[in-house]
Amino acid sequence: MISFVKQWIKEHPARSAAFAGWFQQGCGIFAAIVTIPFILNKLNPLDAGLWFTFQGILAAVTLTDFGFSFVISRQVSFTLGSGKSDEENDFIKTESGWDGVKTIYKAGKILFKTITAIGILLLIILYEGVLPFTKLAAAQNTSTAVAWYCLGLATLISLQSKIYQAIIDGSGRMYLTKFIIGSFQILSGVIVIFVLLIFPNLPAISISAMFVSVAQYIVMKLILNVVSEGKLKGITATMDKRIVNRLWKIAAPIGVVNSASYCITTIQTPMIGAILGAEKVPPFYLAQKIAMVFMMSVVQLFQPQLPLFTMDYSKGDYKMAFGRMRKSILIVTGAIVISFIVFYFASPFIVKIWIGEGRYVSNDILFLMSIDYTILVSCSVWGQFVLASGRNPFVISTVINAALNLTLTILLCIKYGLIGLPLSTLISGLLVNYWYNPYHGWKLWRELNKKLK
């Protein structure tokens, strides 16, 4: 039986990754279902709001990745595919196979050491230099400082494990990283509940989160050694200026896109805390958390296809690449529409049973969130395949989208309250990225289709 499962996984890596992605989502859902009521009931409203707000703000620290993990994963797929392409793109020409991966890995370790130092500096700047000028200033004390820096270190440790995750994903074994991450979500949830029962305070659960991230880092590194058959074991960071500079040059535009994307969606939760106060965070956080579960469940349908698409593209197998792109876009578009119809009608009932009456957003906010996320996913899938082909035409458009969204968020949130959040992302998206991403995706579609004739 075990040998049959192994063989099936080997023959169907994308499907295996999709199932593993749903496993990860299930673990995340289970962890949230169990832990959020404990957090809301065991912590006072201010600390509960701070827990959710800190996690939203600390997502900014992960931006110090600056696209390196994505670029490394894509490059590994290209290198293991063939490492050759006559197209004008962002791939680095190295040796093919694991010898080429070894070259990328050495340079990647240099970059990830650098971003750790930047991340630590950013932690200090955000807590000591930014939060004092928001409505969160009144909550700053020794307890919240311990919670902030422990959660921050947990974030940075998880960030360091991304270089291992990137190589595993790039090798076509995304199912492994999704299984690991899902398993640790369950572990994290169990530990948070256990700690809350003994020490119901913000610093205690933050310290537990830090230890869980250390364990996940160790496991991810061990799995990489198995996947690479020891070929990357014991390799130290090496300053190959040509490769490091090339990786930086390719990753920088991706990093700009990621940073701008943060200012479109992820920043919503910390913006509530900064503008309206931490007590206003939980209702919107719950809605966004549930929406992300629906959204990421659909993302699992195409995300595992991306490294395989890159491998096909690298080998010049345009028929297979086009087939992956076409099938993914059609399935994702239909699935996301159905998902957010269910989200709109079912999530209020779920929250009522789960958390209790009067602790969720209003129906008008929910309606706008449903429309916005539906369009977001159905448009972004086009852009993801463009990025997987080694191109990134989205830097300027995403920066404009982010700047417009931030401006509208501040204005509309101050004037209309919580409803200003989904309204601002929807308006800014329709004006910029919600048409620009499909435009470039359609160009890639036509290019691949032309190569088949």
Coordinates of N, CA, C and O in Angstrom, one line a residue, residues 23 47 126 239 292 331 360 410-411:
F23 N -5.0 19.7 2.7 CA -4.6 19.2 4.0 C -4.1 20.4 4.9 O -4.5 20.6 6.0
D47 N -5.9 42.7 24.5 CA -4.8 41.7 24.2 C -5.2 40.9 23.0 O -4.3 40.5 22.2
L126 N 9.5 49.3 13.7 CA 8.1 49.3 13.7 C 7.5 49.5 15.1 O 6.6 50.3 15.4
M239 N 29.9 33.7 -1.5 CA 29.7 35.0 -2.2 C 30.2 34.9 -3.7 O 31.3 35.2 -4.0
M292 N -9.8 34.1 3.5 CA -8.5 33.5 3.1 C -8.5 32.0 3.0 O -7.9 31.4 2.1
I331 N -10.6 26.3 -14.4 CA -11.0 25.7 -13.2 C -11.1 26.7 -12.0 O -12.0 26.8 -11.3
Y360 N -19.3 39.6 14.4 CA -18.9 39.5 13.0 C -19.2 40.8 12.3 O -20.0 41.7 12.8
I410 N -7.4 55.0 4.1 CA -7.3 56.1 5.1 C -8.5 57.0 5.0 O -9.2 57.2 6.0
L411 N -8.8 57.4 3.8 CA -10.0 58.4 3.7 C -11.3 57.7 3.9 O -12.1 58.2 4.7

